[in-house]
Amino acid sequence: MDIKKVVIIGSGTMGSGIAAHLCNANVPVTLLDLTTDISTKAREKILKSRPPLLIDKSKIDNIKVGNINDDFDVVKEADWIVEAVVERIDIKHNIYKKIFEFRKQGAIVSSNTSSIPIKVLSEKLADEEKKDFCITHFFNPVRYMGLLEIVKNENNDLDKINSLKIFCERELGKGAIICNDTPGFLGNRIGVFAMQVAMTEAFKLKLSIEEADAVFGRPMGIPKTGVFGLYDLIGIDLMSDVLKSFVKELSKNDPFQNVAKEIPLVTKLIQTGYTGRKGKGGFYRMNKENNQKILEAINLETGKYFPTKKIDLGIDTVNLNLLINRKDKYGEYAWSVISKIIKYASSLVPDITNRFNDIDEAMRLGFNWAMGPFEMLKSIGVKNFFGRIENFENNNFLKNLEKTKNENFYGERQLYTSIETLGKIKPKAIKLDKNKSADIYRFKDFNIVEFTTKACALDYDSMDALKNATDKPLIIINESMQFSAGVNLTYTMNFADKGDFKSIEKFIKYFQDTCKHLKYSDHPVISAPSGLVLGGGEEVAIQSNFVVSHTNIVMGLVETGVGLVPAGGGCKEVLHRWSQTKEAKNDPDYAPLKVFNIIGYATTATSTVEAEPLKFLRPEDKKVMNRNSLFEVSKKLIQEQSNFKPPEECKFNLTGKVVKEKMIKILEKLYNDKVIFDHGFEVGKELANVLSGGDTTVDKVLNDDDMYKLELESFMKLIQTKKTQDRIKHTLATGKPLVN
Ligand code: NAI
């Protein structure tokens, strides 16, 4: 089945998100709503969305708009019609009646409903019509959320469902999981249950919301928003509606009912407009006092707000056993929450799916968990788990596992896709080495390096792993969300605080040596980024021989924001790329001035399409819609490199003082216009020094090493200033830049 044209009915949050994403995949799409005015406004909103829903904003006109009265004829041409109107069954039924009158024979019709079963949605359809009707449950924001649940029932034409799945996987880049028609499907059934358990147990064990979020967060492999932060993000009122729908749909003896009871504090928050981030605040709120913003957290017992307290559990990586074995309230909370999630998820097999593995993958893709409930069980260890768990009646999965005590019960991962993913390969590959920041694997005749630190921040060990892995062709790729958020600033500041600048210099030098080695070693090196590719992360990527990039990346050399200059070859490499342009051949100052602007403003690209004009990516670099495919595409690229030769060294003819003066003039104007302040000026001067070639003239040829040396000198000068250190500390504490 070919999907060449799509019509979406309902242009709200989800309809416009799905339309934008089809546009990202170059599929012509029409958005219909009650009036053309509504759908036109929805299209305008797409352009303003943050994070941006479109990969390439110039394509917006590929989304056509109209209304359901005058423009319904477009349905006749569509291969797939998606209904994304308000969650009201009467409205949805009326729309299906009209769609099935107009649609061409065989066209797929799907609903984006999050809570109404197919059985109910399709109750008025003829049998022939039911064959082509299913639920396609996208998550918000559609471009960024990996999970798509395709819900089928016994009436469906399974070949058609499968071809829709392949289309959504290959063209839209989604992790498409087919599941049964049960309330909340996979992701929300387990995800919302987990949130409710995390919340009710926090009340029961008298944890503060910061404490609960610190445990039900990074140490459990769950995003740092935890449970209360996530509640605020989703909307406390929306969560309440979701719960009501679960209470209504699920049987009275489903354990979900116990954790979905109304909580007086939550009801009060909703009634007083504290609906979360979109409202006046929620469990957390930003309070302004004396012109200062203070993040406050609610006290679950009194309902009063207090400034948030940072909770340090002293656990940096995901380690369930460390967490549940603690002899304090955090350990008790962690075990209570994790064991209940495992018990609930396993009790639903095979009803909601006969492959437990799909539940784990739905949690990864839909909630960004590092592992799902069954991987949690595996990680705790079967014997260990049964040594602690109390009752699990009516749970056949656990009863069987208790009998076999099979520690290797898990089997293969990511069964829902036929793509050869990194997740599938890792268990089959040989783990050659690991250190505290990276793992090195050997698969077939190439190596894989995966960064393992928080946000994959880079330190000496990350570089060591890269350097040691170049004895074979190398793919640098991660399963976690980010490729790398850049050099580990905490690691760097620890040295700076002790005045140990020698160690910083040694690290940066090693960073440079490693990146140079990646680029010029005898074996091809491929970086396969997704998520954040910032600072040092971008330097690793652009000094690899090839890049296979997910289309959703945030890429930029952002060092100036923390009062530094890129010093791992970032200035050099981007400058070299700009030096190869036609304009640069006629004007030696063209490239340095361009790059001065790009790096000076810490310009970031939010997609591959934005990265290319900045020359962070090259036309020949591969851009991939499905994150799952990064490994497969990289592997194929390696196999094509039997005649690989490393590139020639970079050469630069820079005008030194001449272009530096032009850059200083730009800085002076920015300073006078109060766009930058004293330290911004200093950082700008150092960047100017690097990009102008320092003390040189246009007839002299500079090479990679000369440029690395300039980068290092400027970096070392800046890191020793108090104002750069202030900027770094501020960013580490708040996540925001300090302008000084
Ligand atoms: P929304 O309220 O943002 O948008 C609904 C749109 O439908 C509005 O633009 C409205 O004018 C339009 N509409 C209402 N009646 C219509 C009719 N008869 N013909 C054409 N258009 C009509 O709703 P949202 O959030 O986009 O939800 C849409 C569907 O997606 C719902 O079924 C919801 O359960 C589901 N969903 C929502 C998610 C979310 O995070 N918002 C996530 C996943 C699913």
mmCIF file of C-alpha atoms in Angstrom, residues 402-680:
data_model
loop_
_atom_site.group_PDB
_atom_site.id
_atom_site.type_symbol
_atom_site.label_atom_id
_atom_site.label_comp_id
_atom_site.label_asym_id
_atom_site.label_seq_id
_atom_site.Cartn_x
_atom_site.Cartn_y
_atom_site.Cartn_z
ATOM 1 C CA GLU A 402 9.411 -17.981 39.850
ATOM 2 C CA LYS A 403 9.313 -21.641 38.838
ATOM 3 C CA THR A 404 12.037 -21.418 36.203
ATOM 4 C CA LYS A 405 14.149 -18.789 38.025
ATOM 5 C CA ASN A 406 15.594 -18.132 34.586
ATOM 6 C CA GLU A 407 17.963 -15.165 34.869
ATOM 7 C CA ASN A 408 18.119 -15.079 31.061
ATOM 8 C CA PHE A 409 14.379 -14.867 30.582
ATOM 9 C CA TYR A 410 14.608 -11.629 28.633
ATOM 10 C CA GLY A 411 15.854 -12.751 25.215
ATOM 11 C CA GLU A 412 16.232 -10.298 22.365
ATOM 12 C CA ARG A 413 15.352 -6.626 22.474
ATOM 13 C CA GLN A 414 13.296 -4.413 20.162
ATOM 14 C CA LEU A 415 11.281 -7.218 18.627
ATOM 15 C CA TYR A 416 8.800 -4.699 17.224
ATOM 16 C CA THR A 417 11.123 -3.613 14.445
ATOM 17 C CA SER A 418 13.003 -5.411 11.698
ATOM 18 C CA ILE A 419 15.645 -2.665 11.637
ATOM 19 C CA GLU A 420 19.102 -3.731 12.856
ATOM 20 C CA THR A 421 19.344 -1.302 15.763
ATOM 21 C CA LEU A 422 22.171 -0.567 18.166
ATOM 22 C CA GLY A 423 19.959 -1.968 20.938
ATOM 23 C CA LYS A 424 19.735 -5.318 19.141
ATOM 24 C CA ILE A 425 23.424 -5.416 18.291
ATOM 25 C CA LYS A 426 24.907 -4.628 21.696
ATOM 26 C CA PRO A 427 24.071 -7.965 23.330
ATOM 27 C CA LYS A 428 25.607 -9.773 20.332
ATOM 28 C CA ALA A 429 28.754 -7.644 20.130
ATOM 29 C CA ILE A 430 31.946 -8.285 22.090
ATOM 30 C CA LYS A 431 32.561 -5.737 24.797
ATOM 31 C CA LEU A 432 36.227 -4.939 24.238
ATOM 32 C CA ASP A 433 36.644 -2.419 26.974
ATOM 33 C CA LYS A 434 34.885 0.085 29.144
ATOM 34 C CA ASN A 435 35.779 2.946 31.395
ATOM 35 C CA LYS A 436 33.605 5.211 33.507
ATOM 36 C CA SER A 437 32.630 7.356 30.521
ATOM 37 C CA ALA A 438 32.316 5.032 27.543
ATOM 38 C CA ASP A 439 31.952 1.424 26.345
ATOM 39 C CA ILE A 440 33.831 -0.045 23.387
ATOM 40 C CA TYR A 441 32.269 -2.915 21.446
ATOM 41 C CA ARG A 442 33.548 -4.988 18.531
ATOM 42 C CA PHE A 443 30.909 -6.093 16.036
ATOM 43 C CA LYS A 444 31.974 -7.967 12.907
ATOM 44 C CA ASP A 445 35.106 -6.146 11.794
ATOM 45 C CA PHE A 446 34.435 -2.717 13.225
ATOM 46 C CA ASN A 447 34.268 -1.048 16.607
ATOM 47 C CA ILE A 448 31.480 0.870 18.305
ATOM 48 C CA VAL A 449 31.952 3.496 20.992
ATOM 49 C CA GLU A 450 28.999 4.459 23.151
ATOM 50 C CA PHE A 451 29.321 7.328 25.627
ATOM 51 C CA THR A 452 27.791 6.475 28.996
ATOM 52 C CA THR A 453 27.943 9.654 31.091
ATOM 53 C CA LYS A 454 25.046 11.967 31.962
ATOM 54 C CA ALA A 455 23.993 13.729 28.725
ATOM 55 C CA CYS A 456 27.087 11.973 27.311
ATOM 56 C CA ALA A 457 29.281 14.822 28.575
ATOM 57 C CA LEU A 458 32.877 14.313 27.495
ATOM 58 C CA ASP A 459 35.972 13.953 29.674
ATOM 59 C CA TYR A 460 39.419 12.392 29.461
ATOM 60 C CA ASP A 461 37.984 8.856 29.567
ATOM 61 C CA SER A 462 35.572 9.516 26.692
ATOM 62 C CA MET A 463 38.518 10.613 24.579
ATOM 63 C CA ASP A 464 40.578 7.635 25.691
ATOM 64 C CA ALA A 465 37.848 5.255 24.559
ATOM 65 C CA LEU A 466 37.667 6.943 21.133
ATOM 66 C CA LYS A 467 41.398 6.867 20.664
ATOM 67 C CA ASN A 468 41.660 3.215 21.655
ATOM 68 C CA ALA A 469 38.899 2.210 19.286
ATOM 69 C CA THR A 470 40.465 3.386 16.023
ATOM 70 C CA ASP A 471 42.371 0.157 15.379
ATOM 71 C CA LYS A 472 39.339 -0.753 13.232
ATOM 72 C CA PRO A 473 36.650 1.271 11.451
ATOM 73 C CA LEU A 474 34.629 2.991 14.134
ATOM 74 C CA ILE A 475 31.007 4.042 14.694
ATOM 75 C CA ILE A 476 30.360 6.531 17.508
ATOM 76 C CA ILE A 477 26.723 6.126 18.474
ATOM 77 C CA ASN A 478 24.544 6.141 21.599
ATOM 78 C CA GLU A 479 21.317 4.577 22.678
ATOM 79 C CA SER A 480 20.679 7.323 25.231
ATOM 80 C CA MET A 481 18.963 10.497 24.096
ATOM 81 C CA GLN A 482 21.931 12.780 23.435
ATOM 82 C CA PHE A 483 24.999 12.286 21.263
ATOM 83 C CA SER A 484 26.830 14.647 23.602
ATOM 84 C CA ALA A 485 26.005 17.895 25.372
ATOM 85 C CA GLY A 486 29.717 18.815 25.147
ATOM 86 C CA VAL A 487 32.709 18.760 27.436
ATOM 87 C CA ASN A 488 31.874 17.907 31.056
ATOM 88 C CA LEU A 489 31.911 21.348 32.673
ATOM 89 C CA THR A 490 31.796 19.957 36.218
ATOM 90 C CA TYR A 491 34.897 17.906 35.460
ATOM 91 C CA THR A 492 36.629 21.018 34.096
ATOM 92 C CA MET A 493 35.521 23.253 36.975
ATOM 93 C CA ASN A 494 36.761 20.754 39.566
ATOM 94 C CA PHE A 495 40.290 21.379 38.263
ATOM 95 C CA ALA A 496 39.733 25.132 37.951
ATOM 96 C CA ASP A 497 38.504 25.345 41.552
ATOM 97 C CA LYS A 498 41.769 23.775 42.692
ATOM 98 C CA GLY A 499 43.776 26.094 40.431
ATOM 99 C CA ASP A 500 44.961 22.986 38.565
ATOM 100 C CA PHE A 501 45.024 24.500 35.087
ATOM 101 C CA LYS A 502 47.769 22.105 33.958
ATOM 102 C CA SER A 503 45.259 19.246 34.123
ATOM 103 C CA ILE A 504 42.744 21.226 32.070
ATOM 104 C CA GLU A 505 45.404 21.939 29.471
ATOM 105 C CA LYS A 506 46.367 18.272 29.374
ATOM 106 C CA PHE A 507 42.725 17.289 28.856
ATOM 107 C CA ILE A 508 42.107 19.804 26.052
ATOM 108 C CA LYS A 509 45.326 18.777 24.355
ATOM 109 C CA TYR A 510 44.237 15.141 24.534
ATOM 110 C CA PHE A 511 40.821 16.126 23.188
ATOM 111 C CA GLN A 512 42.530 17.773 20.200
ATOM 112 C CA ASP A 513 44.895 14.844 19.635
ATOM 113 C CA THR A 514 41.975 12.444 19.705
ATOM 114 C CA CYS A 515 39.864 14.454 17.262
ATOM 115 C CA LYS A 516 42.810 14.835 14.911
ATOM 116 C CA HIS A 517 43.379 11.114 15.163
ATOM 117 C CA LEU A 518 39.704 10.402 14.377
ATOM 118 C CA LYS A 519 39.943 12.453 11.218
ATOM 119 C CA TYR A 520 43.281 11.225 9.899
ATOM 120 C CA SER A 521 43.587 7.627 11.117
ATOM 121 C CA ASP A 522 43.704 4.836 8.531
ATOM 122 C CA HIS A 523 40.220 3.580 9.283
ATOM 123 C CA PRO A 524 36.976 5.379 8.601
ATOM 124 C CA VAL A 525 35.257 6.967 11.583
ATOM 125 C CA ILE A 526 31.523 7.592 11.533
ATOM 126 C CA SER A 527 29.593 9.661 14.039
ATOM 127 C CA ALA A 528 25.881 8.882 14.235
ATOM 128 C CA PRO A 529 24.397 11.697 16.301
ATOM 129 C CA SER A 530 20.901 12.363 17.562
ATOM 130 C CA GLY A 531 19.626 14.753 20.228
ATOM 131 C CA LEU A 532 22.180 17.242 21.514
ATOM 132 C CA VAL A 533 25.395 17.576 19.508
ATOM 133 C CA LEU A 534 26.843 20.570 21.284
ATOM 134 C CA GLY A 535 30.304 22.010 21.824
ATOM 135 C CA GLY A 536 32.774 19.142 22.168
ATOM 136 C CA GLY A 537 30.053 16.797 20.894
ATOM 137 C CA GLU A 538 29.940 18.691 17.614
ATOM 138 C CA GLU A 539 33.745 18.739 17.475
ATOM 139 C CA VAL A 540 33.829 14.946 17.650
ATOM 140 C CA ALA A 541 31.101 14.662 15.001
ATOM 141 C CA ILE A 542 32.568 17.087 12.478
ATOM 142 C CA GLN A 543 36.072 15.659 12.769
ATOM 143 C CA SER A 544 34.782 12.191 12.007
ATOM 144 C CA ASN A 545 35.098 11.148 8.363
ATOM 145 C CA PHE A 546 31.358 10.682 7.907
ATOM 146 C CA VAL A 547 28.237 11.723 9.748
ATOM 147 C CA VAL A 548 24.991 9.787 9.744
ATOM 148 C CA SER A 549 22.646 12.114 11.575
ATOM 149 C CA HIS A 550 19.144 11.802 12.928
ATOM 150 C CA THR A 551 17.038 14.648 11.531
ATOM 151 C CA ASN A 552 16.192 15.751 15.104
ATOM 152 C CA ILE A 553 19.460 17.168 16.328
ATOM 153 C CA VAL A 554 20.397 20.313 18.161
ATOM 154 C CA MET A 555 23.849 21.133 16.904
ATOM 155 C CA GLY A 556 26.111 24.054 17.667
ATOM 156 C CA LEU A 557 29.437 25.309 18.959
ATOM 157 C CA VAL A 558 28.040 27.001 22.045
ATOM 158 C CA GLU A 559 31.262 27.523 24.016
ATOM 159 C CA THR A 560 31.122 31.323 23.958
ATOM 160 C CA GLY A 561 27.984 31.093 26.113
ATOM 161 C CA VAL A 562 30.153 29.846 28.969
ATOM 162 C CA GLY A 563 32.957 32.292 28.222
ATOM 163 C CA LEU A 564 35.164 29.924 26.218
ATOM 164 C CA VAL A 565 36.086 29.257 22.606
ATOM 165 C CA PRO A 566 35.765 25.850 20.929
ATOM 166 C CA ALA A 567 39.165 24.264 21.432
ATOM 167 C CA GLY A 568 38.806 20.687 20.272
ATOM 168 C CA GLY A 569 39.128 21.664 16.623
ATOM 169 C CA GLY A 570 35.667 23.237 16.273
ATOM 170 C CA CYS A 571 36.935 26.648 15.136
ATOM 171 C CA LYS A 572 39.439 25.034 12.823
ATOM 172 C CA GLU A 573 37.074 22.564 11.207
ATOM 173 C CA VAL A 574 34.175 24.937 10.555
ATOM 174 C CA LEU A 575 36.625 27.561 9.287
ATOM 175 C CA HIS A 576 38.123 25.024 6.927
ATOM 176 C CA ARG A 577 34.699 24.147 5.537
ATOM 177 C CA TRP A 578 33.861 27.796 4.925
ATOM 178 C CA SER A 579 37.319 28.314 3.333
ATOM 179 C CA GLN A 580 36.371 25.864 0.594
ATOM 180 C CA THR A 581 33.512 28.056 -0.685
ATOM 181 C CA LYS A 582 33.584 30.060 -3.902
ATOM 182 C CA GLU A 583 33.288 33.330 -1.972
ATOM 183 C CA ALA A 584 36.282 32.436 0.179
ATOM 184 C CA LYS A 585 38.486 31.902 -2.870
ATOM 185 C CA ASN A 586 37.983 35.579 -3.789
ATOM 186 C CA ASP A 587 38.111 37.025 -0.296
ATOM 187 C CA PRO A 588 40.426 35.597 2.392
ATOM 188 C CA ASP A 589 38.369 37.283 5.121
ATOM 189 C CA TYR A 590 35.040 35.826 3.997
ATOM 190 C CA ALA A 591 35.319 32.525 5.880
ATOM 191 C CA PRO A 592 36.790 33.891 9.145
ATOM 192 C CA LEU A 593 34.077 36.571 9.354
ATOM 193 C CA LYS A 594 31.298 34.064 8.660
ATOM 194 C CA VAL A 595 32.579 31.668 11.312
ATOM 195 C CA PHE A 596 33.154 34.547 13.744
ATOM 196 C CA ASN A 597 29.431 35.245 13.503
ATOM 197 C CA ILE A 598 28.343 31.629 13.753
ATOM 198 C CA ILE A 599 30.489 30.722 16.770
ATOM 199 C CA GLY A 600 30.358 34.171 18.348
ATOM 200 C CA TYR A 601 26.587 34.014 18.609
ATOM 201 C CA ALA A 602 26.728 30.341 19.664
ATOM 202 C CA THR A 603 24.388 29.622 16.733
ATOM 203 C CA THR A 604 22.557 26.322 17.009
ATOM 204 C CA ALA A 605 20.758 24.331 14.356
ATOM 205 C CA THR A 606 17.610 22.484 15.436
ATOM 206 C CA SER A 607 17.637 20.047 12.532
ATOM 207 C CA THR A 608 19.883 18.643 9.847
ATOM 208 C CA VAL A 609 18.290 21.094 7.425
ATOM 209 C CA GLU A 610 19.426 24.031 9.554
ATOM 210 C CA ALA A 611 22.838 22.477 10.204
ATOM 211 C CA GLU A 612 23.835 22.277 6.564
ATOM 212 C CA PRO A 613 23.855 26.008 5.659
ATOM 213 C CA LEU A 614 26.005 26.596 8.748
ATOM 214 C CA LYS A 615 28.346 23.898 7.410
ATOM 215 C CA PHE A 616 28.038 21.881 10.587
ATOM 216 C CA LEU A 617 26.897 19.138 8.238
ATOM 217 C CA ARG A 618 27.890 18.592 4.629
ATOM 218 C CA PRO A 619 25.586 17.696 1.739
ATOM 219 C CA GLU A 620 27.150 14.236 1.600
ATOM 220 C CA ASP A 621 26.452 13.525 5.280
ATOM 221 C CA LYS A 622 23.493 11.218 5.667
ATOM 222 C CA LYS A 623 20.267 12.447 7.255
ATOM 223 C CA VAL A 624 17.972 9.816 8.704
ATOM 224 C CA MET A 625 14.352 10.202 9.895
ATOM 225 C CA ASN A 626 14.282 7.074 12.046
ATOM 226 C CA ARG A 627 16.689 7.161 14.979
ATOM 227 C CA ASN A 628 16.557 3.361 15.039
ATOM 228 C CA SER A 629 18.170 3.305 11.585
ATOM 229 C CA LEU A 630 21.321 5.223 12.518
ATOM 230 C CA PHE A 631 23.277 2.049 13.193
ATOM 231 C CA GLU A 632 22.096 0.208 10.070
ATOM 232 C CA VAL A 633 22.943 3.156 7.792
ATOM 233 C CA SER A 634 26.343 3.648 9.469
ATOM 234 C CA LYS A 635 27.176 -0.026 9.123
ATOM 235 C CA LYS A 636 26.349 0.035 5.412
ATOM 236 C CA LEU A 637 28.541 3.095 4.974
ATOM 237 C CA ILE A 638 31.473 1.313 6.608
ATOM 238 C CA GLN A 639 30.992 -1.660 4.329
ATOM 239 C CA GLU A 640 31.311 0.688 1.335
ATOM 240 C CA GLN A 641 34.693 1.987 2.518
ATOM 241 C CA SER A 642 37.042 -0.747 1.339
ATOM 242 C CA ASN A 643 39.190 1.886 -0.428
ATOM 243 C CA PHE A 644 39.092 4.395 2.402
ATOM 244 C CA LYS A 645 41.831 7.011 2.488
ATOM 245 C CA PRO A 646 41.992 9.642 5.212
ATOM 246 C CA PRO A 647 41.449 13.237 4.014
ATOM 247 C CA GLU A 648 44.275 15.652 3.288
ATOM 248 C CA GLU A 649 45.385 17.923 6.102
ATOM 249 C CA CYS A 650 43.736 21.350 6.345
ATOM 250 C CA LYS A 651 45.566 24.412 5.021
ATOM 251 C CA PHE A 652 44.676 28.009 5.819
ATOM 252 C CA ASN A 653 45.792 31.355 4.417
ATOM 253 C CA LEU A 654 44.552 33.909 6.920
ATOM 254 C CA THR A 655 45.120 37.645 7.022
ATOM 255 C CA GLY A 656 45.874 37.898 10.757
ATOM 256 C CA LYS A 657 45.716 41.500 11.933
ATOM 257 C CA VAL A 658 43.697 42.632 8.915
ATOM 258 C CA VAL A 659 40.650 40.462 9.627
ATOM 259 C CA LYS A 660 41.086 40.660 13.362
ATOM 260 C CA GLU A 661 40.566 44.412 13.183
ATOM 261 C CA LYS A 662 37.331 43.888 11.256
ATOM 262 C CA MET A 663 36.155 41.509 13.986
ATOM 263 C CA ILE A 664 37.058 43.933 16.764
ATOM 264 C CA LYS A 665 34.984 46.593 14.972
ATOM 265 C CA ILE A 666 32.004 44.229 15.052
ATOM 266 C CA LEU A 667 32.602 43.663 18.779
ATOM 267 C CA GLU A 668 32.838 47.378 19.477
ATOM 268 C CA LYS A 669 29.499 47.972 17.833
ATOM 269 C CA LEU A 670 27.891 45.138 19.828
ATOM 270 C CA TYR A 671 29.433 46.540 22.987
ATOM 271 C CA ASN A 672 28.207 50.068 22.313
ATOM 272 C CA ASP A 673 24.743 48.719 21.515
ATOM 273 C CA LYS A 674 24.869 46.832 24.848
ATOM 274 C CA VAL A 675 24.371 43.479 23.138
ATOM 275 C CA ILE A 676 27.547 42.266 24.843
ATOM 276 C CA PHE A 677 29.309 43.376 28.022
ATOM 277 C CA ASP A 678 32.909 43.428 29.226
ATOM 278 C CA HIS A 679 33.525 39.733 29.281
ATOM 279 C CA GLY A 680 31.586 39.132 26.089
#
